[in-house]
Amino acid sequence: MQTSKFDIADYLDSNEMIAEYLNAVLEEGNDSEIIVAIGNIAKAIGMTKIAEQTGLSRPSLYKALSVGAKPQFTTIMKVLKAIGGQIQVNPITA
């Protein structure tokens, strides 16, 4: 029996699924996991499309959104806008 590598990007096929995935990672993940999650979403939508919308090259996107990367905040904001997301702050309840 042959198995294939699990790729979350294969399952991010709707705006609702993308939003749930990213919100879960934002709530429970660390900064590196959040960056990788944004990269998974960009991959699911299409790196070429995201590159065109952000003005960044595909290689730059792959590098900025990979494990261990430390992208600039402006890069994250451009990618979030391109994937149809935004940052929202809510008060933390005790």
mmCIF file of N, CA and C in Angstrom:
data_model
loop_
_atom_site.group_PDB
_atom_site.id
_atom_site.type_symbol
_atom_site.label_atom_id
_atom_site.label_comp_id
_atom_site.label_asym_id
_atom_site.label_seq_id
_atom_site.Cartn_x
_atom_site.Cartn_y
_atom_site.Cartn_z
ATOM 1 N N MET A 1 0.840 -1.178 0.000
ATOM 2 C CA MET A 1 0.000 0.000 0.000
ATOM 3 C C MET A 1 0.882 1.237 0.000
ATOM 4 N N GLN A 2 0.545 2.165 -0.868
ATOM 5 C CA GLN A 2 1.315 3.386 -0.979
ATOM 6 C C GLN A 2 0.558 4.517 -0.289
ATOM 7 N N THR A 3 1.280 5.356 0.425
ATOM 8 C CA THR A 3 0.662 6.509 1.074
ATOM 9 C C THR A 3 1.216 7.778 0.463
ATOM 10 N N SER A 4 0.455 8.837 0.591
ATOM 11 C CA SER A 4 0.925 10.124 0.090
ATOM 12 C C SER A 4 1.065 11.084 1.269
ATOM 13 N N LYS A 5 1.874 12.083 1.087
ATOM 14 C CA LYS A 5 2.122 13.065 2.132
ATOM 15 C C LYS A 5 0.888 13.957 2.293
ATOM 16 N N PHE A 6 0.483 14.171 3.541
ATOM 17 C CA PHE A 6 -0.649 15.045 3.830
ATOM 18 C C PHE A 6 -0.263 16.485 3.535
ATOM 19 N N ASP A 7 -1.119 17.184 2.820
ATOM 20 C CA ASP A 7 -0.900 18.594 2.519
ATOM 21 C C ASP A 7 -2.190 19.336 2.815
ATOM 22 N N ILE A 8 -2.193 20.153 3.854
ATOM 23 C CA ILE A 8 -3.393 20.886 4.263
ATOM 24 C C ILE A 8 -3.923 21.756 3.134
ATOM 25 N N ALA A 9 -3.059 22.236 2.255
ATOM 26 C CA ALA A 9 -3.491 23.099 1.153
ATOM 27 C C ALA A 9 -4.522 22.400 0.266
ATOM 28 N N ASP A 10 -4.475 21.063 0.215
ATOM 29 C CA ASP A 10 -5.438 20.312 -0.583
ATOM 30 C C ASP A 10 -6.855 20.419 -0.036
ATOM 31 N N TYR A 11 -6.996 20.789 1.222
ATOM 32 C CA TYR A 11 -8.302 20.838 1.877
ATOM 33 C C TYR A 11 -8.823 22.254 2.089
ATOM 34 N N LEU A 12 -8.029 23.240 1.752
ATOM 35 C CA LEU A 12 -8.440 24.636 1.913
ATOM 36 C C LEU A 12 -9.122 25.109 0.636
ATOM 37 N N ASP A 13 -10.343 24.625 0.436
ATOM 38 C CA ASP A 13 -11.021 24.829 -0.837
ATOM 39 C C ASP A 13 -12.202 25.793 -0.776
ATOM 40 N N SER A 14 -12.365 26.494 0.334
ATOM 41 C CA SER A 14 -13.422 27.501 0.429
ATOM 42 C C SER A 14 -12.957 28.616 1.365
ATOM 43 N N ASN A 15 -13.573 29.783 1.228
ATOM 44 C CA ASN A 15 -13.218 30.907 2.097
ATOM 45 C C ASN A 15 -13.495 30.576 3.560
ATOM 46 N N GLU A 16 -14.555 29.827 3.806
ATOM 47 C CA GLU A 16 -14.904 29.452 5.172
ATOM 48 C C GLU A 16 -13.846 28.534 5.776
ATOM 49 N N MET A 17 -13.399 27.545 4.986
ATOM 50 C CA MET A 17 -12.380 26.610 5.470
ATOM 51 C C MET A 17 -11.069 27.349 5.727
ATOM 52 N N ILE A 18 -10.713 28.255 4.846
ATOM 53 C CA ILE A 18 -9.495 29.046 5.005
ATOM 54 C C ILE A 18 -9.571 29.879 6.278
ATOM 55 N N ALA A 19 -10.699 30.537 6.491
ATOM 56 C CA ALA A 19 -10.868 31.380 7.677
ATOM 57 C C ALA A 19 -10.801 30.544 8.960
ATOM 58 N N GLU A 20 -11.465 29.397 8.981
ATOM 59 C CA GLU A 20 -11.427 28.539 10.172
ATOM 60 C C GLU A 20 -10.012 28.052 10.469
ATOM 61 N N TYR A 21 -9.320 27.637 9.422
ATOM 62 C CA TYR A 21 -7.948 27.151 9.579
ATOM 63 C C TYR A 21 -7.049 28.247 10.147
ATOM 64 N N LEU A 22 -7.088 29.423 9.524
ATOM 65 C CA LEU A 22 -6.208 30.501 9.972
ATOM 66 C C LEU A 22 -6.578 30.962 11.379
ATOM 67 N N ASN A 23 -7.855 31.067 11.685
ATOM 68 C CA ASN A 23 -8.256 31.473 13.030
ATOM 69 C C ASN A 23 -7.805 30.465 14.079
ATOM 70 N N ALA A 24 -7.879 29.178 13.756
ATOM 71 C CA ALA A 24 -7.422 28.151 14.706
ATOM 72 C C ALA A 24 -5.922 28.275 14.953
ATOM 73 N N VAL A 25 -5.157 28.508 13.893
ATOM 74 C CA VAL A 25 -3.706 28.648 14.048
ATOM 75 C C VAL A 25 -3.369 29.941 14.793
ATOM 76 N N LEU A 26 -4.098 31.012 14.502
ATOM 77 C CA LEU A 26 -3.861 32.268 15.219
ATOM 78 C C LEU A 26 -4.134 32.112 16.709
ATOM 79 N N GLU A 27 -5.149 31.334 17.045
ATOM 80 C CA GLU A 27 -5.519 31.154 18.446
ATOM 81 C C GLU A 27 -4.539 30.254 19.190
ATOM 82 N N GLU A 28 -4.056 29.203 18.533
ATOM 83 C CA GLU A 28 -3.278 28.191 19.224
ATOM 84 C C GLU A 28 -1.808 28.120 18.835
ATOM 85 N N GLY A 29 -1.445 28.720 17.694
ATOM 86 C CA GLY A 29 -0.099 28.556 17.176
ATOM 87 C C GLY A 29 0.863 29.638 17.608
ATOM 88 N N ASN A 30 2.131 29.375 17.316
ATOM 89 C CA ASN A 30 3.152 30.392 17.566
ATOM 90 C C ASN A 30 3.408 31.163 16.272
ATOM 91 N N ASP A 31 4.316 32.122 16.313
ATOM 92 C CA ASP A 31 4.532 32.972 15.144
ATOM 93 C C ASP A 31 4.979 32.182 13.919
ATOM 94 N N SER A 32 5.824 31.197 14.095
ATOM 95 C CA SER A 32 6.289 30.388 12.970
ATOM 96 C C SER A 32 5.147 29.581 12.359
ATOM 97 N N GLU A 33 4.286 29.035 13.198
ATOM 98 C CA GLU A 33 3.148 28.253 12.699
ATOM 99 C C GLU A 33 2.156 29.139 11.950
ATOM 100 N N ILE A 34 2.000 30.373 12.394
ATOM 101 C CA ILE A 34 1.098 31.310 11.713
ATOM 102 C C ILE A 34 1.644 31.643 10.331
ATOM 103 N N ILE A 35 2.935 31.882 10.236
ATOM 104 C CA ILE A 35 3.555 32.190 8.942
ATOM 105 C C ILE A 35 3.400 31.013 7.985
ATOM 106 N N VAL A 36 3.639 29.813 8.461
ATOM 107 C CA VAL A 36 3.497 28.619 7.629
ATOM 108 C C VAL A 36 2.034 28.436 7.214
ATOM 109 N N ALA A 37 1.098 28.715 8.123
ATOM 110 C CA ALA A 37 -0.328 28.599 7.796
ATOM 111 C C ALA A 37 -0.710 29.574 6.679
ATOM 112 N N ILE A 38 -0.206 30.788 6.751
ATOM 113 C CA ILE A 38 -0.470 31.763 5.689
ATOM 114 C C ILE A 38 0.119 31.262 4.375
ATOM 115 N N GLY A 39 1.292 30.639 4.451
ATOM 116 C CA GLY A 39 1.896 30.042 3.256
ATOM 117 C C GLY A 39 1.059 28.908 2.696
ATOM 118 N N ASN A 40 0.489 28.079 3.568
ATOM 119 C CA ASN A 40 -0.389 26.986 3.111
ATOM 120 C C ASN A 40 -1.617 27.538 2.403
ATOM 121 N N ILE A 41 -2.167 28.611 2.937
ATOM 122 C CA ILE A 41 -3.336 29.237 2.312
ATOM 123 C C ILE A 41 -2.957 29.816 0.961
ATOM 124 N N ALA A 42 -1.815 30.487 0.897
ATOM 125 C CA ALA A 42 -1.353 31.057 -0.377
ATOM 126 C C ALA A 42 -1.152 29.951 -1.411
ATOM 127 N N LYS A 43 -0.611 28.830 -0.966
ATOM 128 C CA LYS A 43 -0.401 27.699 -1.870
ATOM 129 C C LYS A 43 -1.742 27.148 -2.359
ATOM 130 N N ALA A 44 -2.717 27.079 -1.471
ATOM 131 C CA ALA A 44 -4.037 26.564 -1.839
ATOM 132 C C ALA A 44 -4.710 27.471 -2.871
ATOM 133 N N ILE A 45 -4.545 28.769 -2.710
ATOM 134 C CA ILE A 45 -5.147 29.720 -3.651
ATOM 135 C C ILE A 45 -4.361 29.762 -4.946
ATOM 136 N N GLY A 46 -3.050 29.662 -4.827
ATOM 137 C CA GLY A 46 -2.163 29.705 -5.991
ATOM 138 C C GLY A 46 -1.090 30.753 -5.799
ATOM 139 N N MET A 47 0.149 30.304 -5.705
ATOM 140 C CA MET A 47 1.256 31.236 -5.468
ATOM 141 C C MET A 47 1.402 32.253 -6.592
ATOM 142 N N THR A 48 1.129 31.845 -7.816
ATOM 143 C CA THR A 48 1.242 32.787 -8.933
ATOM 144 C C THR A 48 0.245 33.919 -8.766
ATOM 145 N N LYS A 49 -0.988 33.577 -8.405
ATOM 146 C CA LYS A 49 -2.037 34.586 -8.202
ATOM 147 C C LYS A 49 -1.662 35.512 -7.042
ATOM 148 N N ILE A 50 -1.182 34.937 -5.943
ATOM 149 C CA ILE A 50 -0.795 35.740 -4.787
ATOM 150 C C ILE A 50 0.395 36.632 -5.138
ATOM 151 N N ALA A 51 1.347 36.100 -5.889
ATOM 152 C CA ALA A 51 2.508 36.894 -6.314
ATOM 153 C C ALA A 51 2.059 38.094 -7.144
ATOM 154 N N GLU A 52 1.138 37.875 -8.064
ATOM 155 C CA GLU A 52 0.644 38.973 -8.896
ATOM 156 C C GLU A 52 -0.051 40.036 -8.057
ATOM 157 N N GLN A 53 -0.851 39.608 -7.096
ATOM 158 C CA GLN A 53 -1.614 40.553 -6.280
ATOM 159 C C GLN A 53 -0.746 41.305 -5.273
ATOM 160 N N THR A 54 0.339 40.706 -4.837
ATOM 161 C CA THR A 54 1.199 41.356 -3.842
ATOM 162 C C THR A 54 2.357 42.127 -4.461
ATOM 163 N N GLY A 55 2.676 41.811 -5.704
ATOM 164 C CA GLY A 55 3.835 42.437 -6.337
ATOM 165 C C GLY A 55 5.147 41.779 -5.940
ATOM 166 N N LEU A 56 5.061 40.638 -5.270
ATOM 167 C CA LEU A 56 6.253 39.894 -4.869
ATOM 168 C C LEU A 56 6.473 38.735 -5.830
ATOM 169 N N SER A 57 7.688 38.261 -5.937
ATOM 170 C CA SER A 57 7.959 37.117 -6.803
ATOM 171 C C SER A 57 7.561 35.822 -6.099
ATOM 172 N N ARG A 58 7.268 34.798 -6.883
ATOM 173 C CA ARG A 58 6.923 33.499 -6.307
ATOM 174 C C ARG A 58 8.041 32.962 -5.411
ATOM 175 N N PRO A 59 9.309 33.004 -5.871
ATOM 176 C CA PRO A 59 10.374 32.520 -4.986
ATOM 177 C C PRO A 59 10.446 33.291 -3.665
ATOM 178 N N SER A 60 10.228 34.600 -3.715
ATOM 179 C CA SER A 60 10.241 35.407 -2.494
ATOM 180 C C SER A 60 9.108 34.992 -1.561
ATOM 181 N N LEU A 61 7.945 34.711 -2.134
ATOM 182 C CA LEU A 61 6.812 34.270 -1.312
ATOM 183 C C LEU A 61 7.096 32.930 -0.649
ATOM 184 N N TYR A 62 7.581 31.981 -1.441
ATOM 185 C CA TYR A 62 7.901 30.669 -0.867
ATOM 186 C C TYR A 62 8.906 30.803 0.278
ATOM 187 N N LYS A 63 9.902 31.650 0.080
ATOM 188 C CA LYS A 63 10.930 31.839 1.103
ATOM 189 C C LYS A 63 10.348 32.534 2.336
ATOM 190 N N ALA A 64 9.548 33.575 2.127
ATOM 191 C CA ALA A 64 8.991 34.348 3.237
ATOM 192 C C ALA A 64 7.975 33.560 4.057
ATOM 193 N N LEU A 65 7.318 32.577 3.431
ATOM 194 C CA LEU A 65 6.242 31.844 4.099
ATOM 195 C C LEU A 65 6.618 30.403 4.410
ATOM 196 N N SER A 66 7.896 30.160 4.584
ATOM 197 C CA SER A 66 8.363 28.806 4.881
ATOM 198 C C SER A 66 8.726 28.662 6.358
ATOM 199 N N VAL A 67 8.953 27.433 6.767
ATOM 200 C CA VAL A 67 9.325 27.142 8.155
ATOM 201 C C VAL A 67 10.602 27.897 8.512
ATOM 202 N N GLY A 68 10.555 28.601 9.628
ATOM 203 C CA GLY A 68 11.730 29.326 10.107
ATOM 204 C C GLY A 68 11.905 30.713 9.527
ATOM 205 N N ALA A 69 11.046 31.100 8.593
ATOM 206 C CA ALA A 69 11.168 32.425 7.971
ATOM 207 C C ALA A 69 10.735 33.510 8.948
ATOM 208 N N LYS A 70 11.267 34.683 8.735
ATOM 209 C CA LYS A 70 10.904 35.850 9.543
ATOM 210 C C LYS A 70 10.567 36.991 8.579
ATOM 211 N N PRO A 71 9.399 36.895 7.918
ATOM 212 C CA PRO A 71 9.044 37.920 6.930
ATOM 213 C C PRO A 71 8.729 39.264 7.585
ATOM 214 N N GLN A 72 8.849 40.299 6.799
ATOM 215 C CA GLN A 72 8.496 41.632 7.281
ATOM 216 C C GLN A 72 6.978 41.706 7.441
ATOM 217 N N PHE A 73 6.544 42.562 8.338
ATOM 218 C CA PHE A 73 5.115 42.721 8.592
ATOM 219 C C PHE A 73 4.385 43.167 7.328
ATOM 220 N N THR A 74 5.026 44.014 6.524
ATOM 221 C CA THR A 74 4.387 44.472 5.291
ATOM 222 C C THR A 74 4.124 43.308 4.345
ATOM 223 N N THR A 75 5.013 42.334 4.309
ATOM 224 C CA THR A 75 4.815 41.150 3.473
ATOM 225 C C THR A 75 3.602 40.372 3.951
ATOM 226 N N ILE A 76 3.495 40.159 5.257
ATOM 227 C CA ILE A 76 2.358 39.439 5.823
ATOM 228 C C ILE A 76 1.060 40.175 5.492
ATOM 229 N N MET A 77 1.048 41.488 5.639
ATOM 230 C CA MET A 77 -0.155 42.265 5.358
ATOM 231 C C MET A 77 -0.548 42.180 3.886
ATOM 232 N N LYS A 78 0.424 42.227 2.978
ATOM 233 C CA LYS A 78 0.141 42.102 1.558
ATOM 234 C C LYS A 78 -0.465 40.737 1.242
ATOM 235 N N VAL A 79 0.111 39.693 1.827
ATOM 236 C CA VAL A 79 -0.393 38.340 1.568
ATOM 237 C C VAL A 79 -1.781 38.167 2.173
ATOM 238 N N LEU A 80 -1.987 38.650 3.386
ATOM 239 C CA LEU A 80 -3.320 38.557 3.992
ATOM 240 C C LEU A 80 -4.374 39.232 3.131
ATOM 241 N N LYS A 81 -4.054 40.401 2.615
ATOM 242 C CA LYS A 81 -4.993 41.109 1.739
ATOM 243 C C LYS A 81 -5.256 40.300 0.472
ATOM 244 N N ALA A 82 -4.214 39.715 -0.096
ATOM 245 C CA ALA A 82 -4.350 38.927 -1.325
ATOM 246 C C ALA A 82 -5.169 37.653 -1.118
ATOM 247 N N ILE A 83 -5.106 37.080 0.084
ATOM 248 C CA ILE A 83 -5.882 35.859 0.330
ATOM 249 C C ILE A 83 -7.282 36.181 0.842
ATOM 250 N N GLY A 84 -7.586 37.466 0.939
ATOM 251 C CA GLY A 84 -8.921 37.871 1.347
ATOM 252 C C GLY A 84 -9.112 37.933 2.845
ATOM 253 N N GLY A 85 -8.028 38.104 3.583
ATOM 254 C CA GLY A 85 -8.105 38.157 5.039
ATOM 255 C C GLY A 85 -7.745 39.520 5.568
ATOM 256 N N GLN A 86 -7.962 39.666 6.844
ATOM 257 C CA GLN A 86 -7.595 40.900 7.527
ATOM 258 C C GLN A 86 -7.309 40.583 8.980
ATOM 259 N N ILE A 87 -6.607 41.471 9.623
ATOM 260 C CA ILE A 87 -6.341 41.316 11.046
ATOM 261 C C ILE A 87 -7.414 42.086 11.818
ATOM 262 N N GLN A 88 -7.949 41.436 12.835
ATOM 263 C CA GLN A 88 -8.947 42.064 13.687
ATOM 264 C C GLN A 88 -8.560 41.783 15.129
ATOM 265 N N VAL A 89 -8.653 42.801 15.965
ATOM 266 C CA VAL A 89 -8.304 42.622 17.367
ATOM 267 C C VAL A 89 -9.583 42.598 18.185
ATOM 268 N N ASN A 90 -9.702 41.599 19.025
ATOM 269 C CA ASN A 90 -10.827 41.477 19.943
ATOM 270 C C ASN A 90 -10.284 41.452 21.361
ATOM 271 N N PRO A 91 -11.035 42.019 22.309
ATOM 272 C CA PRO A 91 -10.553 41.984 23.687
ATOM 273 C C PRO A 91 -10.485 40.545 24.200
ATOM 274 N N ILE A 92 -9.481 40.282 25.022
ATOM 275 C CA ILE A 92 -9.351 38.966 25.634
ATOM 276 C C ILE A 92 -10.259 38.929 26.857
ATOM 277 N N THR A 93 -11.068 37.907 26.927
ATOM 278 C CA THR A 93 -11.937 37.756 28.096
ATOM 279 C C THR A 93 -11.248 36.913 29.135
ATOM 280 N N ALA A 94 -11.401 37.313 30.374
ATOM 281 C CA ALA A 94 -10.724 36.612 31.477
ATOM 282 C C ALA A 94 -11.440 35.334 31.861
#
